[in-house]
Amino acid sequence: FKNTIKRIIQFAKTVKKIGDDDPRRIAHSFKVGFALTLVSIFYYVTPLFASFGVSTVWAVLTVVVVMEYTVGGTLSKGLNRAFATLLAGALGVAAHQIAVLCGDKGEPVLLGLFVFVLAAAATFSRFIPEVKAKYDYGVMIFILTFSLVAVSSYRVDELIELAHQRLSTIAFGVATCLGTSIFVFPVWAGEDLHKLVADNLEKLACFLEGLAAEYFAEKGATEDMDGKSFLKVYMSVLNSKPTEDFLANLARWEPRHGRFLFRHPWSQYQTIGVLSRQCAYLMDALATFITTLPKHKPNMDQDRHLMIQTACGEMSSESAEALKELSLAIRTMTTPALANHHASNAVAAMENLKDALSKEINILPNDLHMATTASFLDLLVI
Amino acid sequence: FKNTIKRIIQFAKTVKKIGDDDPRRIAHSFKVGFALTLVSIFYYVTPLFASFGVSTVWAVLTVVVVMEYTVGGTLSKGLNRAFATLLAGALGVAAHQIAVLCGDKGEPVLLGLFVFVLAAAATFSRFIPEVKAKYDYGVMIFILTFSLVAVSSYRVDELIELAHQRLSTIAFGVATCLGTSIFVFPVWAGEDLHKLVADNLEKLACFLEGLAAEYFAEKGATEDMDGKSFLKVYMSVLNSKPTEDFLANLARWEPRHGRFLFRHPWSQYQTIGVLSRQCAYLMDALATFITTLPKHKPNMDQDRHLMIQTACGEMSSESAEALKELSLAIRTMTTPALANHHASNAVAAMENLKDALSKEINILPNDLHMATTASFLDLLVI
């Protein structure tokens, strides 16, 4: 019994946390409830119900299925649904007209054949990457509508009227969803993507900052680094690809909003994402390096050691500054002013170190951050 | 005009490639067509249609929506749909009974309120990660069915009969999908996951092998490494997480098949996946290291240089052997016989090198592979 109470409390805490993490989620839940109630008025008001009849079902169904968290999601699903229904409905009616020509016996056979061929072809098209990315839902609705129209045409007499009723209720459902998601506390996929990319750059900067402050500090190299928080901060960047791709895909559907225009260069964000991940991979390698290798003090004179340490620290902190600058520039949508300066400082520090060490083959992987950071700058043409 | 033809040819090639890459895709397309044709027999046979009426629509709808590429996908969607419909239908009928008590005026208001509250609560529950991962589709169907039943109860008199008809057609649709996807050329998510994990290990092994054969070969270090194929081979491992999680999620729904039992330890595959990716991150760092750094010959005597090179080569090739052995062991589901031997060879080579170099701080990141490889072994308890 005690366990049950514990679990309920635990569960309530989880729920509260989800709401606190992003209050827009609560707003979204209410929006769905609101849109559904709005659309069900069709049923309650007698004259409205009389003109649409049982097809009113489709308005409710559309709202539940099309309503997504972001504006881009709702738009992409809504437009996919509307156009796929229109196209498949027309094709279904055409299939019916052809099948009727074959007489009573031939009709179901021919209809069955049509459904089989079109469903198989459309299903296969969902494996094409471009279709999958943008029109997956549309193709599914296409198969659905075509099968429904073609198959039920065998039983229904006023096919055109039925199709018309369905189409208008679906259109009404889509319109309700779009209205609710664009005008009531909109959640823009583009804005989320923008924030995610800037956040990720900042996380990378935090790692480098931590590196400079803790590992390349006076006693850093001999201290135990396990459990330092800066060694975890880049982790979420490693697997950011699916979220980024998902958001970028939805952002392309969104109209002008805030400081984002209609054809905002979303693919640039994905390019920055790829570079951020490359950076994060290097950091992961460096972090493994720092935490797993035994700390045997190198036998070399103190001066040299100090020199290397200082140079590495400088490289890290300058790169961190540059990344922070870039992150800020993305956030405020301005040209980064000081990033170039910091990056060239970092590169200079690296060159100095290299000169000093030219007789050794010791080149810390850290250097590589510089190369990547530098390539960031070239790409920042937003 | 020529461009159009070119594009069509290009498109045909893409389509052919998709089919060739995985012929099961073609089989899947035919399966969907087959299941749809099967379910539409409901319409064509008069006695069947008479007993279900318009509800037959739901059988077609269910097939289109539930039929997924893998058995696990179909099972998870089908069961989610069936149980959510049952639960929501029962709740909808209950809501109707309560609302009727409030008289003609109160009924729509109360129904609207019920729909609003349940839809909002259920939508919010989709943000809980556990629900999202396993029951997302079920919650959507729950909202859908509850709204439909509750709202249309205002207009329909024989609510129970309608609910009964729908439930049976949906059950029939689900059964058709399951039958087709389990018994006609089944595609098991579990098998795909198994293959993916083994393939990924082999890719890592290929990288190390390439490293030993090309970079640590006689003239390797001065040769230009850009464009060598082994430097690309690990790339697909970097972003394997979403595919792995997706497949593991579906595999949990699948019943016993082939050599996989019903509670096969799928989460172990995810653990191996995490380690594989960590390895791939290190390889990415190493690859960047190899390709971007200038090739300045270190000033040290030839013997030393040769010694380091040979040792690194040995480490790489022994680790590659160990990884291959592990990959083979996963594939054949046996205990790896020689992997331990190879791994300890690799570790021994590393120790030798370390002893020889103990006066320098040069520790190539390559060493880290060993640590990771060794940790693989501990985890291989499948």
mmCIF file of C-alpha atoms in Angstrom, chain A residues 15-156:
data_model
loop_
_atom_site.group_PDB
_atom_site.id
_atom_site.type_symbol
_atom_site.label_atom_id
_atom_site.label_comp_id
_atom_site.label_asym_id
_atom_site.label_seq_id
_atom_site.Cartn_x
_atom_site.Cartn_y
_atom_site.Cartn_z
ATOM 1 C CA VAL A 15 3.933 15.132 -14.493
ATOM 2 C CA LYS A 16 4.611 18.416 -12.741
ATOM 3 C CA LYS A 17 8.167 18.441 -14.051
ATOM 4 C CA ILE A 18 7.007 17.904 -17.635
ATOM 5 C CA GLY A 19 4.661 20.850 -17.304
ATOM 6 C CA ASP A 20 7.276 23.054 -15.637
ATOM 7 C CA ASP A 21 9.951 22.212 -18.205
ATOM 8 C CA ASP A 22 7.854 23.670 -20.959
ATOM 9 C CA PRO A 23 4.558 25.351 -20.041
ATOM 10 C CA ARG A 24 3.633 25.409 -23.721
ATOM 11 C CA ARG A 25 2.805 21.729 -23.319
ATOM 12 C CA ILE A 26 -0.041 22.574 -20.979
ATOM 13 C CA ALA A 27 -1.244 25.216 -23.419
ATOM 14 C CA HIS A 28 -1.096 22.653 -26.215
ATOM 15 C CA SER A 29 -3.247 20.203 -24.240
ATOM 16 C CA PHE A 30 -5.900 22.853 -23.707
ATOM 17 C CA LYS A 31 -5.715 23.825 -27.364
ATOM 18 C CA VAL A 32 -6.516 20.279 -28.447
ATOM 19 C CA GLY A 33 -9.464 20.160 -26.050
ATOM 20 C CA PHE A 34 -10.645 23.513 -27.325
ATOM 21 C CA ALA A 35 -10.419 22.586 -31.014
ATOM 22 C CA LEU A 36 -12.297 19.341 -30.380
ATOM 23 C CA THR A 37 -15.084 21.085 -28.488
ATOM 24 C CA LEU A 38 -15.320 23.666 -31.252
ATOM 25 C CA VAL A 39 -15.662 21.047 -33.938
ATOM 26 C CA SER A 40 -18.205 19.009 -32.020
ATOM 27 C CA ILE A 41 -20.600 21.968 -32.163
ATOM 28 C CA PHE A 42 -21.437 20.527 -35.580
ATOM 29 C CA TYR A 43 -23.215 17.752 -33.788
ATOM 30 C CA TYR A 44 -25.040 19.830 -31.235
ATOM 31 C CA VAL A 45 -26.506 22.452 -33.570
ATOM 32 C CA THR A 46 -29.355 20.812 -35.467
ATOM 33 C CA PRO A 47 -29.263 22.789 -38.754
ATOM 34 C CA LEU A 48 -25.508 22.226 -39.130
ATOM 35 C CA PHE A 49 -25.894 18.521 -38.482
ATOM 36 C CA ALA A 50 -28.757 18.263 -40.943
ATOM 37 C CA SER A 51 -26.627 19.550 -43.817
ATOM 38 C CA PHE A 52 -23.621 17.281 -43.188
ATOM 39 C CA GLY A 53 -25.148 14.198 -41.590
ATOM 40 C CA VAL A 54 -22.893 11.336 -40.575
ATOM 41 C CA SER A 55 -19.944 12.921 -42.374
ATOM 42 C CA THR A 56 -19.550 15.161 -39.315
ATOM 43 C CA VAL A 57 -17.529 12.269 -37.941
ATOM 44 C CA TRP A 58 -14.719 13.275 -40.263
ATOM 45 C CA ALA A 59 -14.365 16.736 -38.786
ATOM 46 C CA VAL A 60 -13.761 15.270 -35.314
ATOM 47 C CA LEU A 61 -11.443 12.629 -36.710
ATOM 48 C CA THR A 62 -9.432 15.217 -38.621
ATOM 49 C CA VAL A 63 -8.927 17.423 -35.583
ATOM 50 C CA VAL A 64 -7.644 14.562 -33.436
ATOM 51 C CA VAL A 65 -5.267 13.321 -36.095
ATOM 52 C CA VAL A 66 -3.989 16.586 -37.567
ATOM 53 C CA MET A 67 -3.439 18.650 -34.425
ATOM 54 C CA GLU A 68 0.295 18.634 -33.705
ATOM 55 C CA TYR A 69 2.473 20.345 -31.133
ATOM 56 C CA THR A 70 4.142 22.788 -33.533
ATOM 57 C CA VAL A 71 2.589 25.034 -36.173
ATOM 58 C CA GLY A 72 4.766 23.410 -38.830
ATOM 59 C CA GLY A 73 3.554 19.956 -37.813
ATOM 60 C CA THR A 74 -0.104 20.957 -37.981
ATOM 61 C CA LEU A 75 0.389 22.725 -41.298
ATOM 62 C CA SER A 76 2.247 19.834 -42.889
ATOM 63 C CA LYS A 77 -0.309 17.287 -41.710
ATOM 64 C CA GLY A 78 -3.299 19.479 -42.517
ATOM 65 C CA LEU A 79 -2.181 20.337 -46.044
ATOM 66 C CA ASN A 80 -1.126 16.757 -46.693
ATOM 67 C CA ARG A 81 -4.505 15.546 -45.528
ATOM 68 C CA ALA A 82 -6.521 18.084 -47.496
ATOM 69 C CA PHE A 83 -4.703 17.621 -50.811
ATOM 70 C CA ALA A 84 -4.411 13.846 -50.504
ATOM 71 C CA THR A 85 -8.144 13.595 -49.811
ATOM 72 C CA LEU A 86 -8.956 15.792 -52.796
ATOM 73 C CA LEU A 87 -6.730 13.853 -55.191
ATOM 74 C CA ALA A 88 -7.686 10.403 -53.926
ATOM 75 C CA GLY A 89 -11.369 11.298 -53.855
ATOM 76 C CA ALA A 90 -11.266 12.377 -57.514
ATOM 77 C CA LEU A 91 -9.350 9.246 -58.505
ATOM 78 C CA GLY A 92 -11.773 7.089 -56.521
ATOM 79 C CA VAL A 93 -14.764 8.549 -58.325
ATOM 80 C CA ALA A 94 -12.995 8.002 -61.658
ATOM 81 C CA ALA A 95 -12.241 4.379 -60.705
ATOM 82 C CA HIS A 96 -15.905 3.915 -59.880
ATOM 83 C CA GLN A 97 -17.001 5.279 -63.276
ATOM 84 C CA ILE A 98 -14.683 2.881 -65.093
ATOM 85 C CA ALA A 99 -15.690 -0.093 -62.958
ATOM 86 C CA VAL A 100 -19.396 0.529 -63.547
ATOM 87 C CA LEU A 101 -18.831 0.026 -67.273
ATOM 88 C CA CYS A 102 -17.905 -3.613 -66.653
ATOM 89 C CA GLY A 103 -21.304 -4.658 -65.411
ATOM 90 C CA ASP A 104 -22.493 -6.116 -62.120
ATOM 91 C CA LYS A 105 -20.112 -9.064 -62.018
ATOM 92 C CA GLY A 106 -17.044 -7.213 -63.180
ATOM 93 C CA GLU A 107 -17.417 -4.208 -60.905
ATOM 94 C CA PRO A 108 -16.155 -5.631 -57.601
ATOM 95 C CA VAL A 109 -13.323 -7.456 -59.350
ATOM 96 C CA LEU A 110 -12.134 -4.341 -61.116
ATOM 97 C CA LEU A 111 -12.522 -2.205 -57.971
ATOM 98 C CA GLY A 112 -10.531 -4.756 -56.009
ATOM 99 C CA LEU A 113 -7.812 -4.697 -58.633
ATOM 100 C CA PHE A 114 -7.626 -0.891 -58.610
ATOM 101 C CA VAL A 115 -7.363 -0.800 -54.840
ATOM 102 C CA PHE A 116 -4.689 -3.491 -54.826
ATOM 103 C CA VAL A 117 -2.510 -1.809 -57.454
ATOM 104 C CA LEU A 118 -2.806 1.716 -56.116
ATOM 105 C CA ALA A 119 -2.296 0.697 -52.491
ATOM 106 C CA ALA A 120 0.792 -1.347 -53.374
ATOM 107 C CA ALA A 121 2.287 1.437 -55.528
ATOM 108 C CA ALA A 122 1.567 4.137 -52.942
ATOM 109 C CA THR A 123 2.957 2.016 -50.112
ATOM 110 C CA PHE A 124 6.131 1.472 -52.085
ATOM 111 C CA SER A 125 6.474 5.213 -52.707
ATOM 112 C CA ARG A 126 6.680 5.696 -48.927
ATOM 113 C CA PHE A 127 10.121 4.066 -49.037
ATOM 114 C CA ILE A 128 11.480 6.853 -51.278
ATOM 115 C CA PRO A 129 13.374 9.121 -48.871
ATOM 116 C CA GLU A 130 12.022 12.427 -50.257
ATOM 117 C CA VAL A 131 8.432 11.231 -50.086
ATOM 118 C CA LYS A 132 9.007 9.757 -46.633
ATOM 119 C CA ALA A 133 10.381 13.036 -45.295
ATOM 120 C CA LYS A 134 7.676 15.361 -46.550
ATOM 121 C CA TYR A 135 4.602 13.500 -47.727
ATOM 122 C CA ASP A 136 4.468 10.285 -45.699
ATOM 123 C CA TYR A 137 1.219 11.241 -44.040
ATOM 124 C CA GLY A 138 -0.286 12.457 -47.305
ATOM 125 C CA VAL A 139 0.409 9.138 -49.022
ATOM 126 C CA MET A 140 -1.241 7.254 -46.172
ATOM 127 C CA ILE A 141 -4.327 9.452 -46.420
ATOM 128 C CA PHE A 142 -4.266 8.962 -50.176
ATOM 129 C CA ILE A 143 -4.434 5.175 -49.804
ATOM 130 C CA LEU A 144 -7.090 5.528 -47.140
ATOM 131 C CA THR A 145 -9.377 7.856 -49.083
ATOM 132 C CA PHE A 146 -8.966 6.077 -52.372
ATOM 133 C CA SER A 147 -9.838 2.701 -50.815
ATOM 134 C CA LEU A 148 -12.790 4.130 -48.940
ATOM 135 C CA VAL A 149 -14.230 5.950 -51.941
ATOM 136 C CA ALA A 150 -13.597 3.185 -54.450
ATOM 137 C CA VAL A 151 -14.790 0.361 -52.221
ATOM 138 C CA SER A 152 -17.827 2.087 -50.790
ATOM 139 C CA SER A 153 -18.844 3.311 -54.247
ATOM 140 C CA TYR A 154 -20.100 -0.232 -54.704
ATOM 141 C CA ARG A 155 -22.751 0.365 -52.045
ATOM 142 C CA VAL A 156 -23.406 4.091 -52.007
#
